[in-house]
Coordinates of C-alpha atoms in Angstrom, one line a residue:
X1193 CA -36.5 10.5 -4.6
X1194 CA -32.9 9.8 -3.5
X1195 CA -29.8 11.9 -3.0
X1196 CA -28.2 12.7 -6.4
X1197 CA -31.4 12.7 -8.4
X1198 CA -31.8 15.6 -10.9
X1199 CA -35.0 17.5 -10.0
X1200 CA -36.9 20.5 -11.3
X1201 CA -39.1 23.1 -9.7
X1202 CA -42.7 22.5 -10.7
X1203 CA -43.5 26.2 -10.6
X1204 CA -40.4 27.2 -12.6
X1205 CA -39.5 24.2 -14.7
X1206 CA -36.3 25.9 -16.0
X1207 CA -34.9 25.7 -12.5
X1208 CA -33.0 22.4 -12.0
X1209 CA -30.8 21.1 -9.3
X1210 CA -29.6 18.0 -7.4
X1211 CA -31.7 16.6 -4.6
X1212 CA -29.5 16.4 -1.6
X1213 CA -31.9 14.8 1.0
X1214 CA -34.6 15.6 3.4
X1215 CA -34.3 18.0 6.4
X1216 CA -36.6 18.1 9.5
X1217 CA -37.1 21.3 11.5
X1218 CA -38.4 20.9 15.0
X1219 CA -40.8 23.6 16.0
X1220 CA -41.0 25.0 19.5
X1221 CA -44.3 26.0 21.0
X1222 CA -44.6 29.3 22.7
X1223 CA -44.6 27.6 26.1
X1224 CA -41.2 26.1 25.3
X1225 CA -42.4 22.6 24.6
X1226 CA -41.6 20.8 21.4
X1227 CA -44.3 21.4 18.7
X1228 CA -44.9 19.7 15.4
X1229 CA -42.0 19.0 13.0
X1230 CA -41.7 20.1 9.4
X1231 CA -39.8 18.1 6.8
X1232 CA -38.7 19.5 3.5
X1233 CA -36.3 18.7 0.6
X1234 CA -32.8 20.2 0.3
X1235 CA -31.8 21.0 -3.3
X1236 CA -28.5 22.3 -4.7
X1237 CA -29.7 24.5 -7.5
X1238 CA -27.6 25.0 -10.6
X1239 CA -28.5 28.6 -11.6
X1240 CA -29.3 30.3 -8.3
X1241 CA -28.4 30.7 -4.7
X1242 CA -30.6 30.7 -1.5
X1243 CA -31.4 34.1 0.0
X1244 CA -28.4 33.7 2.4
X1245 CA -26.0 33.0 -0.5
X1246 CA -25.8 29.2 -0.1
X1247 CA -26.1 27.0 -3.1
X1248 CA -28.3 24.5 -1.2
X1249 CA -31.8 25.6 -0.1
X1250 CA -34.9 24.0 1.2
X1251 CA -38.2 23.6 -0.7
X1252 CA -41.4 21.7 -0.1
X1253 CA -41.1 18.2 -1.4
X1254 CA -44.3 18.5 -3.4
X1255 CA -42.9 21.5 -5.3
X1256 CA -40.2 19.5 -7.0
X1257 CA -40.1 16.5 -9.3
X1258 CA -37.5 14.0 -10.4
X1259 CA -36.4 14.3 -14.0
X1260 CA -33.5 11.9 -14.0
X1261 CA -32.4 9.3 -11.5

């Protein structure tokens, strides 16, 4: 999967968007040390916005699939 690929949501196939890239969030442990990291895909959806109103939102990479490169 590369930026610009057309993707669809596997759970809701009618939801399509453009794959923008991967994003990694660094988790902090309760003691202040750095915990494990979490990487997910960023997608610009055509028909919906993220809960905060942005057009681009994150989703687990295994929940989307490329339909056109």
